[in-house]
mmCIF file of C-alpha atoms in Angstrom:
data_model
loop_
_atom_site.group_PDB
_atom_site.id
_atom_site.type_symbol
_atom_site.label_atom_id
_atom_site.label_comp_id
_atom_site.label_asym_id
_atom_site.label_seq_id
_atom_site.Cartn_x
_atom_site.Cartn_y
_atom_site.Cartn_z
ATOM 1 C CA MET F 1 -71.740 -13.085 -10.659
ATOM 2 C CA GLY F 2 -70.205 -9.686 -10.244
ATOM 3 C CA ILE F 3 -66.560 -11.001 -10.801
ATOM 4 C CA LEU F 4 -67.673 -13.052 -13.825
ATOM 5 C CA PHE F 5 -69.498 -10.120 -15.409
ATOM 6 C CA SER F 6 -66.341 -7.993 -14.818
ATOM 7 C CA LYS F 7 -64.020 -10.508 -16.477
ATOM 8 C CA LEU F 8 -66.584 -10.842 -19.453
ATOM 9 C CA TYR F 9 -66.768 -6.903 -19.757
ATOM 10 C CA THR F 10 -62.995 -6.757 -19.736
ATOM 11 C CA LEU F 11 -62.770 -9.470 -22.419
ATOM 12 C CA VAL F 12 -65.259 -7.771 -24.633
ATOM 13 C CA THR F 13 -63.731 -4.566 -24.248
ATOM 14 C CA GLN F 14 -60.235 -5.799 -25.177
ATOM 15 C CA THR F 15 -61.684 -7.532 -28.093
ATOM 16 C CA LEU F 16 -63.232 -4.382 -29.231
ATOM 17 C CA ILE F 17 -59.987 -2.416 -28.617
ATOM 18 C CA ASN F 18 -58.065 -4.925 -30.658
ATOM 19 C CA ILE F 19 -60.603 -4.976 -33.468
ATOM 20 C CA PHE F 20 -60.527 -1.054 -33.392
ATOM 21 C CA HIS F 21 -56.662 -1.189 -33.369
ATOM 22 C CA ASN F 22 -56.394 -3.653 -36.240
ATOM 23 C CA SER F 23 -58.987 -1.507 -38.293
ATOM 24 C CA THR F 24 -57.042 1.658 -37.516
ATOM 25 C CA ASN F 25 -53.848 0.013 -38.429
ATOM 26 C CA SER F 26 -55.225 -1.421 -41.631
ATOM 27 C CA HIS F 27 -56.614 1.974 -42.486
ATOM 28 C CA HIS F 28 -53.281 3.588 -41.841
ATOM 29 C CA ARG F 29 -51.487 1.025 -43.941
ATOM 30 C CA ASN F 30 -54.033 1.382 -46.800
ATOM 31 C CA MET F 31 -53.359 5.186 -46.751
ATOM 32 C CA GLU F 32 -49.594 4.747 -46.935
ATOM 33 C CA LEU F 33 -49.967 2.322 -49.851
ATOM 34 C CA GLU F 34 -52.355 4.577 -51.656
ATOM 35 C CA ASN F 35 -49.487 7.163 -51.703
ATOM 36 C CA ILE F 36 -47.257 4.725 -53.491
ATOM 37 C CA GLU F 37 -46.953 5.906 -57.389
ATOM 38 C CA HIS F 38 -47.271 3.260 -59.945
ATOM 39 C CA LYS F 39 -45.821 3.484 -63.362
ATOM 40 C CA THR F 40 -45.157 1.274 -66.539
ATOM 41 C CA VAL F 41 -41.539 1.650 -67.955
ATOM 42 C CA THR F 42 -40.617 0.075 -71.209
ATOM 43 C CA VAL F 43 -37.245 -1.385 -71.196
ATOM 44 C CA ASN F 44 -35.221 -4.317 -72.556
ATOM 45 C CA GLY F 45 -38.241 -5.019 -74.939
ATOM 46 C CA ILE F 46 -40.902 -5.559 -72.297
ATOM 47 C CA ASN F 47 -43.084 -3.430 -70.032
ATOM 48 C CA ILE F 48 -42.108 -3.364 -66.335
ATOM 49 C CA HIS F 49 -44.454 -2.171 -63.578
ATOM 50 C CA ILE F 50 -42.756 -0.252 -60.715
ATOM 51 C CA ALA F 51 -44.028 0.859 -57.554
ATOM 52 C CA GLU F 52 -42.291 4.237 -56.249
ATOM 53 C CA LYS F 53 -42.261 6.360 -53.373
ATOM 54 C CA GLY F 54 -39.955 9.179 -51.952
ATOM 55 C CA GLN F 55 -37.241 11.499 -52.920
ATOM 56 C CA GLY F 56 -33.561 11.122 -52.616
ATOM 57 C CA PRO F 57 -30.901 8.246 -53.102
ATOM 58 C CA LEU F 58 -32.423 5.416 -54.988
ATOM 59 C CA ILE F 59 -33.140 2.031 -53.181
ATOM 60 C CA LEU F 60 -33.996 -0.751 -55.744
ATOM 61 C CA PHE F 61 -36.083 -3.780 -54.235
ATOM 62 C CA ILE F 62 -35.987 -6.844 -55.929
ATOM 63 C CA HIS F 63 -38.577 -9.417 -54.936
ATOM 64 C CA GLY F 64 -38.677 -13.307 -55.023
ATOM 65 C CA PHE F 65 -41.114 -16.135 -55.578
ATOM 66 C CA PRO F 66 -44.075 -16.135 -55.198
ATOM 67 C CA ASP F 67 -44.099 -12.529 -54.581
ATOM 68 C CA LEU F 68 -44.579 -8.964 -56.132
ATOM 69 C CA TRP F 69 -43.352 -5.390 -55.661
ATOM 70 C CA TYR F 70 -46.133 -5.787 -52.846
ATOM 71 C CA SER F 71 -43.895 -7.762 -50.707
ATOM 72 C CA TRP F 72 -41.771 -4.625 -49.967
ATOM 73 C CA ARG F 73 -44.688 -2.400 -48.899
ATOM 74 C CA HIS F 74 -43.443 -2.020 -45.344
ATOM 75 C CA GLN F 75 -39.792 -1.027 -46.449
ATOM 76 C CA ILE F 76 -41.064 1.428 -49.210
ATOM 77 C CA THR F 77 -43.176 3.321 -46.831
ATOM 78 C CA TYR F 78 -40.681 3.387 -44.058
ATOM 79 C CA LEU F 79 -37.489 4.241 -46.043
ATOM 80 C CA ALA F 80 -39.384 6.758 -48.226
ATOM 81 C CA SER F 81 -40.151 8.635 -44.930
ATOM 82 C CA LEU F 82 -36.342 8.829 -44.231
ATOM 83 C CA GLY F 83 -35.308 10.386 -47.308
ATOM 84 C CA TYR F 84 -34.885 7.458 -49.914
ATOM 85 C CA ARG F 85 -36.405 7.024 -53.334
ATOM 86 C CA CYS F 86 -37.849 3.467 -53.008
ATOM 87 C CA VAL F 87 -38.623 1.661 -56.339
ATOM 88 C CA ALA F 88 -39.835 -1.941 -56.505
ATOM 89 C CA PRO F 89 -40.598 -3.559 -59.908
ATOM 90 C CA ASP F 90 -42.667 -6.579 -60.515
ATOM 91 C CA LEU F 91 -39.995 -8.857 -62.163
ATOM 92 C CA ARG F 92 -40.680 -10.267 -65.769
ATOM 93 C CA GLY F 93 -43.436 -12.772 -65.454
ATOM 94 C CA TYR F 94 -44.937 -11.274 -62.348
ATOM 95 C CA GLY F 95 -47.849 -9.020 -61.464
ATOM 96 C CA ASP F 96 -48.330 -6.041 -63.849
ATOM 97 C CA THR F 97 -45.061 -6.601 -65.688
ATOM 98 C CA ASP F 98 -45.115 -8.456 -69.074
ATOM 99 C CA VAL F 99 -44.999 -12.270 -69.267
ATOM 100 C CA PRO F 100 -42.669 -13.271 -71.998
ATOM 101 C CA ASP F 101 -43.794 -16.527 -73.722
ATOM 102 C CA SER F 102 -40.398 -18.270 -74.165
ATOM 103 C CA PRO F 103 -39.442 -20.237 -71.196
ATOM 104 C CA THR F 104 -35.788 -19.409 -71.737
ATOM 105 C CA SER F 105 -36.579 -15.669 -71.373
ATOM 106 C CA TYR F 106 -36.126 -15.908 -67.860
ATOM 107 C CA THR F 107 -32.237 -16.110 -67.408
ATOM 108 C CA SER F 108 -30.236 -14.365 -65.100
ATOM 109 C CA LEU F 109 -28.838 -12.286 -67.984
ATOM 110 C CA HIS F 110 -32.599 -11.447 -68.982
ATOM 111 C CA VAL F 111 -33.603 -10.203 -65.572
ATOM 112 C CA VAL F 112 -30.480 -8.353 -64.830
ATOM 113 C CA GLY F 113 -30.837 -6.725 -68.388
ATOM 114 C CA ASP F 114 -34.280 -5.583 -67.301
ATOM 115 C CA ILE F 115 -32.718 -4.098 -64.027
ATOM 116 C CA ILE F 116 -30.054 -2.089 -65.988
ATOM 117 C CA GLY F 117 -32.457 -0.942 -68.410
ATOM 118 C CA LEU F 118 -34.723 0.172 -65.673
ATOM 119 C CA LEU F 119 -32.043 1.978 -63.688
ATOM 120 C CA ASP F 120 -30.886 3.786 -67.055
ATOM 121 C CA ALA F 121 -34.544 4.712 -67.652
ATOM 122 C CA ILE F 122 -35.631 6.018 -64.131
ATOM 123 C CA ALA F 123 -32.172 7.099 -62.594
ATOM 124 C CA ALA F 124 -29.764 7.955 -65.287
ATOM 125 C CA ASP F 125 -28.291 10.578 -63.099
ATOM 126 C CA GLN F 126 -27.309 8.198 -60.258
ATOM 127 C CA GLU F 127 -23.854 6.541 -60.963
ATOM 128 C CA ASN F 128 -25.060 3.791 -58.559
ATOM 129 C CA VAL F 129 -27.908 2.883 -56.305
ATOM 130 C CA PHE F 130 -28.607 0.834 -53.124
ATOM 131 C CA VAL F 131 -30.165 -2.648 -53.719
ATOM 132 C CA VAL F 132 -32.147 -5.017 -51.466
ATOM 133 C CA GLY F 133 -32.997 -8.636 -52.541
ATOM 134 C CA HIS F 134 -35.011 -11.624 -51.194
ATOM 135 C CA ASP F 135 -35.203 -15.027 -52.387
ATOM 136 C CA TRP F 136 -34.820 -15.056 -56.125
ATOM 137 C CA GLY F 137 -34.474 -11.280 -55.876
ATOM 138 C CA ALA F 138 -31.351 -11.967 -53.845
ATOM 139 C CA LEU F 139 -30.048 -14.467 -56.421
ATOM 140 C CA ILE F 140 -30.708 -11.707 -59.075
ATOM 141 C CA ALA F 141 -28.882 -9.006 -56.849
ATOM 142 C CA TRP F 142 -25.931 -11.472 -56.600
ATOM 143 C CA TYR F 143 -25.771 -11.734 -60.373
ATOM 144 C CA LEU F 144 -26.123 -7.955 -60.786
ATOM 145 C CA SER F 145 -23.113 -7.445 -58.350
ATOM 146 C CA LEU F 146 -21.176 -9.954 -60.618
ATOM 147 C CA TYR F 147 -22.200 -8.483 -63.959
ATOM 148 C CA ARG F 148 -22.207 -4.888 -63.115
ATOM 149 C CA PRO F 149 -20.630 -4.217 -59.650
ATOM 150 C CA GLU F 150 -20.250 -0.369 -60.415
ATOM 151 C CA LYS F 151 -24.088 -0.030 -60.490
ATOM 152 C CA ILE F 152 -24.429 -0.904 -56.820
ATOM 153 C CA LYS F 153 -23.416 1.404 -53.782
ATOM 154 C CA ALA F 154 -24.411 -1.283 -51.254
ATOM 155 C CA LEU F 155 -26.505 -4.275 -51.041
ATOM 156 C CA VAL F 156 -28.680 -5.958 -48.383
ATOM 157 C CA ASN F 157 -29.570 -9.393 -49.373
ATOM 158 C CA LEU F 158 -32.254 -11.445 -47.476
ATOM 159 C CA SER F 159 -32.605 -15.367 -47.269
ATOM 160 C CA VAL F 160 -30.567 -16.514 -50.153
ATOM 161 C CA SER F 161 -26.838 -16.378 -49.644
ATOM 162 C CA PHE F 162 -24.344 -16.050 -52.592
ATOM 163 C CA THR F 163 -23.599 -19.465 -53.980
ATOM 164 C CA PRO F 164 -20.259 -19.900 -55.916
ATOM 165 C CA ARG F 165 -20.558 -21.670 -59.255
ATOM 166 C CA ASN F 166 -19.437 -25.281 -59.017
ATOM 167 C CA PRO F 167 -17.916 -25.992 -62.668
ATOM 168 C CA LYS F 168 -18.053 -29.790 -62.138
ATOM 169 C CA ARG F 169 -21.674 -30.322 -61.537
ATOM 170 C CA LYS F 170 -25.098 -28.763 -62.826
ATOM 171 C CA PRO F 171 -27.305 -27.404 -60.040
ATOM 172 C CA LEU F 172 -30.298 -29.432 -60.711
ATOM 173 C CA ASP F 173 -28.127 -32.780 -60.530
ATOM 174 C CA THR F 174 -26.871 -31.698 -57.165
ATOM 175 C CA LEU F 175 -30.681 -30.774 -55.945
ATOM 176 C CA ARG F 176 -32.170 -34.072 -57.133
ATOM 177 C CA ALA F 177 -29.131 -36.055 -55.682
ATOM 178 C CA VAL F 178 -29.569 -34.344 -52.257
ATOM 179 C CA TYR F 179 -33.326 -33.980 -52.125
ATOM 180 C CA GLY F 180 -34.910 -36.241 -54.653
ATOM 181 C CA ASN F 181 -37.620 -35.710 -57.275
ATOM 182 C CA ASP F 182 -40.464 -34.462 -54.811
ATOM 183 C CA TYR F 183 -38.426 -31.494 -53.798
ATOM 184 C CA TYR F 184 -40.165 -28.312 -54.849
ATOM 185 C CA ILE F 185 -37.538 -27.118 -57.348
ATOM 186 C CA SER F 186 -37.307 -30.669 -58.908
ATOM 187 C CA ARG F 187 -41.208 -30.441 -59.259
ATOM 188 C CA PHE F 188 -41.225 -27.116 -60.969
ATOM 189 C CA GLN F 189 -39.144 -28.137 -63.788
ATOM 190 C CA GLU F 190 -41.569 -29.954 -66.111
ATOM 191 C CA PRO F 191 -43.564 -27.107 -67.896
ATOM 192 C CA GLY F 192 -47.486 -27.418 -67.197
ATOM 193 C CA ASP F 193 -47.114 -30.123 -64.523
ATOM 194 C CA ILE F 194 -47.027 -28.179 -61.417
ATOM 195 C CA GLU F 195 -49.353 -25.511 -62.948
ATOM 196 C CA ALA F 196 -51.997 -28.056 -63.295
ATOM 197 C CA GLU F 197 -51.905 -29.075 -59.808
ATOM 198 C CA PHE F 198 -51.726 -25.498 -58.510
ATOM 199 C CA ALA F 199 -54.987 -24.838 -60.737
ATOM 200 C CA GLU F 200 -56.756 -27.629 -58.840
ATOM 201 C CA ILE F 201 -55.567 -26.395 -55.419
ATOM 202 C CA GLY F 202 -56.564 -22.842 -56.259
ATOM 203 C CA THR F 203 -54.435 -19.728 -56.521
ATOM 204 C CA GLU F 204 -55.123 -18.184 -53.061
ATOM 205 C CA ARG F 205 -54.542 -21.590 -51.385
ATOM 206 C CA VAL F 206 -51.346 -21.911 -53.259
ATOM 207 C CA LEU F 207 -50.010 -18.630 -52.334
ATOM 208 C CA LYS F 208 -51.048 -18.917 -48.501
ATOM 209 C CA GLU F 209 -49.210 -22.303 -48.409
ATOM 210 C CA PHE F 210 -46.195 -20.709 -49.649
ATOM 211 C CA LEU F 211 -46.435 -17.579 -47.611
ATOM 212 C CA THR F 212 -47.027 -19.374 -44.186
ATOM 213 C CA TYR F 213 -44.449 -22.129 -44.733
ATOM 214 C CA ARG F 214 -42.321 -22.188 -41.477
ATOM 215 C CA ASN F 215 -40.804 -25.718 -41.497
ATOM 216 C CA PRO F 216 -36.950 -25.255 -41.503
ATOM 217 C CA GLY F 217 -36.591 -28.344 -43.370
ATOM 218 C CA PRO F 218 -36.929 -28.809 -47.283
ATOM 219 C CA LEU F 219 -40.168 -28.263 -49.091
ATOM 220 C CA TYR F 220 -41.564 -31.295 -50.790
ATOM 221 C CA LEU F 221 -44.643 -31.386 -53.266
ATOM 222 C CA PRO F 222 -45.185 -35.087 -53.869
ATOM 223 C CA LYS F 223 -47.139 -35.570 -57.273
ATOM 224 C CA GLY F 224 -50.883 -35.481 -56.717
ATOM 225 C CA LYS F 225 -50.356 -34.600 -53.003
ATOM 226 C CA GLY F 226 -50.168 -30.892 -53.085
ATOM 227 C CA PHE F 227 -48.707 -29.394 -50.051
ATOM 228 C CA GLY F 228 -49.090 -32.711 -47.787
ATOM 229 C CA HIS F 229 -52.402 -31.890 -46.235
ATOM 230 C CA PRO F 230 -55.977 -31.718 -47.421
ATOM 231 C CA VAL F 231 -56.986 -28.657 -49.550
ATOM 232 C CA ASP F 232 -59.745 -27.969 -47.224
ATOM 233 C CA SER F 233 -57.752 -28.029 -44.100
ATOM 234 C CA PRO F 234 -57.700 -24.467 -42.487
ATOM 235 C CA ILE F 235 -54.733 -22.339 -42.851
ATOM 236 C CA VAL F 236 -54.224 -19.994 -39.975
ATOM 237 C CA LEU F 237 -52.631 -16.789 -41.257
ATOM 238 C CA PRO F 238 -49.708 -15.307 -39.156
ATOM 239 C CA PRO F 239 -50.103 -11.902 -37.621
ATOM 240 C CA TRP F 240 -48.002 -10.262 -40.193
ATOM 241 C CA LEU F 241 -50.359 -11.336 -43.160
ATOM 242 C CA SER F 242 -53.861 -10.438 -43.519
ATOM 243 C CA GLU F 243 -56.665 -11.818 -45.834
ATOM 244 C CA GLU F 244 -56.737 -8.586 -47.592
ATOM 245 C CA GLU F 245 -52.967 -8.867 -48.362
ATOM 246 C CA CYS F 246 -53.394 -12.512 -49.532
ATOM 247 C CA ASN F 247 -56.284 -11.300 -51.810
ATOM 248 C CA TYR F 248 -53.904 -8.729 -53.483
ATOM 249 C CA TYR F 249 -51.386 -11.498 -54.153
ATOM 250 C CA ALA F 250 -54.066 -13.741 -55.392
ATOM 251 C CA SER F 251 -55.554 -11.180 -57.803
ATOM 252 C CA LYS F 252 -52.107 -10.715 -59.524
ATOM 253 C CA PHE F 253 -51.418 -14.347 -59.952
ATOM 254 C CA ASP F 254 -54.993 -15.040 -61.097
ATOM 255 C CA LYS F 255 -54.155 -12.828 -63.975
ATOM 256 C CA THR F 256 -50.651 -13.922 -64.937
ATOM 257 C CA GLY F 257 -50.763 -17.492 -63.863
ATOM 258 C CA PHE F 258 -47.625 -19.251 -62.248
ATOM 259 C CA THR F 259 -45.794 -20.123 -65.399
ATOM 260 C CA GLY F 260 -43.650 -16.843 -65.698
ATOM 261 C CA ALA F 261 -42.500 -17.229 -61.981
ATOM 262 C CA LEU F 262 -41.818 -20.889 -62.491
ATOM 263 C CA ASN F 263 -39.568 -20.277 -65.489
ATOM 264 C CA TYR F 264 -36.948 -18.687 -63.259
ATOM 265 C CA TYR F 265 -36.417 -22.357 -61.731
ATOM 266 C CA ARG F 266 -36.547 -23.894 -65.256
ATOM 267 C CA ASN F 267 -33.476 -21.816 -66.086
ATOM 268 C CA ILE F 268 -31.240 -22.820 -63.149
ATOM 269 C CA ASP F 269 -29.161 -25.171 -65.346
ATOM 270 C CA LEU F 270 -29.043 -22.608 -68.149
ATOM 271 C CA ASN F 271 -27.989 -20.005 -65.750
ATOM 272 C CA TRP F 272 -25.124 -22.266 -64.729
ATOM 273 C CA GLU F 273 -24.076 -22.664 -68.392
ATOM 274 C CA LEU F 274 -24.453 -19.024 -69.066
ATOM 275 C CA ASN F 275 -22.388 -17.890 -65.942
ATOM 276 C CA ALA F 276 -19.340 -20.034 -66.894
ATOM 277 C CA PRO F 277 -17.204 -16.898 -67.395
ATOM 278 C CA TRP F 278 -17.809 -15.820 -63.751
ATOM 279 C CA THR F 279 -16.631 -19.037 -62.217
ATOM 280 C CA GLY F 280 -14.508 -18.107 -59.267
ATOM 281 C CA ALA F 281 -15.473 -14.478 -59.334
ATOM 282 C CA LYS F 282 -15.793 -12.421 -56.170
ATOM 283 C CA VAL F 283 -18.747 -10.090 -55.360
ATOM 284 C CA LYS F 284 -17.201 -6.844 -54.814
ATOM 285 C CA VAL F 285 -19.712 -4.620 -53.420
ATOM 286 C CA PRO F 286 -20.276 -3.867 -49.769
ATOM 287 C CA VAL F 287 -22.961 -6.427 -48.496
ATOM 288 C CA LYS F 288 -25.244 -7.023 -45.417
ATOM 289 C CA PHE F 289 -26.868 -10.533 -45.322
ATOM 290 C CA ILE F 290 -29.775 -11.355 -43.252
ATOM 291 C CA VAL F 291 -31.793 -14.462 -42.714
ATOM 292 C CA GLY F 292 -34.316 -16.082 -40.364
ATOM 293 C CA ASP F 293 -33.220 -18.950 -38.415
ATOM 294 C CA LEU F 294 -36.127 -20.981 -39.408
ATOM 295 C CA ASP F 295 -35.545 -20.166 -43.112
ATOM 296 C CA LEU F 296 -35.632 -23.337 -45.311
ATOM 297 C CA THR F 297 -32.522 -21.924 -47.191
ATOM 298 C CA TYR F 298 -30.429 -21.296 -44.001
ATOM 299 C CA ASN F 299 -31.134 -24.859 -42.922
ATOM 300 C CA ALA F 300 -30.105 -26.424 -46.194
ATOM 301 C CA PRO F 301 -27.186 -28.927 -45.847
ATOM 302 C CA GLY F 302 -23.872 -27.043 -45.532
ATOM 303 C CA ALA F 303 -25.589 -23.535 -45.539
ATOM 304 C CA LYS F 304 -24.737 -22.511 -41.968
ATOM 305 C CA ASP F 305 -21.118 -23.571 -42.364
ATOM 306 C CA TYR F 306 -20.617 -21.657 -45.520
ATOM 307 C CA ILE F 307 -22.261 -18.560 -44.168
ATOM 308 C CA HIS F 308 -20.545 -18.630 -40.713
ATOM 309 C CA LYS F 309 -17.190 -20.452 -41.402
ATOM 310 C CA GLY F 310 -15.563 -17.967 -43.851
ATOM 311 C CA GLY F 311 -16.932 -19.379 -47.177
ATOM 312 C CA LEU F 312 -19.242 -16.369 -47.874
ATOM 313 C CA LYS F 313 -16.691 -13.957 -46.347
ATOM 314 C CA SER F 314 -14.248 -15.279 -48.968
ATOM 315 C CA ASP F 315 -16.647 -15.026 -51.985
ATOM 316 C CA VAL F 316 -17.946 -11.650 -50.762
ATOM 317 C CA PRO F 317 -14.946 -9.844 -49.537
ATOM 318 C CA LEU F 318 -16.763 -6.697 -48.661
ATOM 319 C CA LEU F 319 -19.208 -8.549 -46.380
ATOM 320 C CA GLU F 320 -19.642 -6.309 -43.433
ATOM 321 C CA ASP F 321 -22.484 -8.065 -41.371
ATOM 322 C CA VAL F 322 -24.500 -11.282 -41.331
ATOM 323 C CA VAL F 323 -27.683 -11.109 -39.143
ATOM 324 C CA VAL F 324 -29.550 -14.254 -38.199
ATOM 325 C CA ILE F 325 -33.123 -13.339 -36.836
ATOM 326 C CA GLU F 326 -34.244 -15.857 -34.267
ATOM 327 C CA GLY F 327 -37.841 -17.253 -34.874
ATOM 328 C CA ALA F 328 -38.183 -15.789 -38.318
ATOM 329 C CA GLY F 329 -39.013 -17.812 -41.378
ATOM 330 C CA HIS F 330 -38.389 -17.357 -45.032
ATOM 331 C CA PHE F 331 -40.492 -14.037 -45.524
ATOM 332 C CA VAL F 332 -38.410 -12.231 -43.062
ATOM 333 C CA HIS F 333 -38.860 -8.802 -44.549
ATOM 334 C CA GLN F 334 -42.929 -9.009 -44.039
ATOM 335 C CA GLU F 335 -42.788 -11.097 -40.757
ATOM 336 C CA ARG F 336 -40.223 -8.821 -39.191
ATOM 337 C CA ALA F 337 -40.640 -5.626 -40.904
ATOM 338 C CA ASP F 338 -39.663 -3.263 -38.247
ATOM 339 C CA GLU F 339 -36.271 -5.147 -37.750
ATOM 340 C CA ILE F 340 -35.602 -5.502 -41.288
ATOM 341 C CA ASN F 341 -36.336 -1.733 -42.131
ATOM 342 C CA LYS F 342 -33.947 -0.749 -39.333
ATOM 343 C CA HIS F 343 -31.070 -3.212 -40.403
ATOM 344 C CA ILE F 344 -31.508 -1.683 -44.193
ATOM 345 C CA TYR F 345 -31.465 1.869 -42.832
ATOM 346 C CA ASP F 346 -28.689 1.302 -40.479
ATOM 347 C CA PHE F 347 -26.470 -0.058 -43.122
ATOM 348 C CA PHE F 348 -27.255 2.314 -46.154
ATOM 349 C CA LYS F 349 -26.785 5.432 -43.902
ATOM 350 C CA LYS F 350 -23.122 4.624 -43.817
ATOM 351 C CA PHE F 351 -22.799 5.376 -47.446
#
């Protein structure tokens, strides 16, 4: 009985310690987030919400789907403490930034226009800035580096590598040929269609499904079948994502809906048309590229060969480093925040 009681006592004590630590860490995180400043800047015809912390050389963080400025919370607090001014906007269509009505107001030219306007408004004294992008934010950063390379001091891109424009075939035709009509990008194309399904599933559930997706294979959303399992089946959150954090995301997407965010996908072919002048153009800024080995983008057909066998280096001649993080999924900057923070700092401090 004594041994049993001792084991039980140890288990209860450890549980209480864990609860205390989690509570303390959560309190510490909240305190750090409370010190982030929030502003609205009117540029390029819309109101853009930014989160900002720190003084020094500017690092601009560009989020992806279905994300917000908030996805950079760990990077902002860490890099601000090391002498950088960290700025993370909600992109148009997201969070506390305006959501333009027109579906065609979400092209690469519009979004890069927002970023240039934002930099002119908040950092007119800086000739160029550091940039970090993830997912759609990485794509936007690649476009920024093609359109206005002089604005970028150095770039760290996560998850989505550069993709050279194929003048012979529209991207959606390629995606449908490779993955079919149930592929998530294919399903996102019809205005209102996937929004109706998301409304049935519920905002919080939809966000948890995306944020916890760890299958290295492609994401399929068959019509009427949601994410492929019952909507009342439990979702176990990973250690890097709390209910509180999910609630923040849900509160913002409940306000805006998903349409603005989905409109980025609905302009893939229009971006292809608009970017014809940059066919064959090289990315001429210093770059570090980081991806998780379980990321669906890294496991797409041909991606690994392009990244590792000279294709990416050919298109991005100033590519200095490719980092593959083992056991990490798509949201690598949140899942492996400490590692990503160090990678960003180690790269940018050289400049």
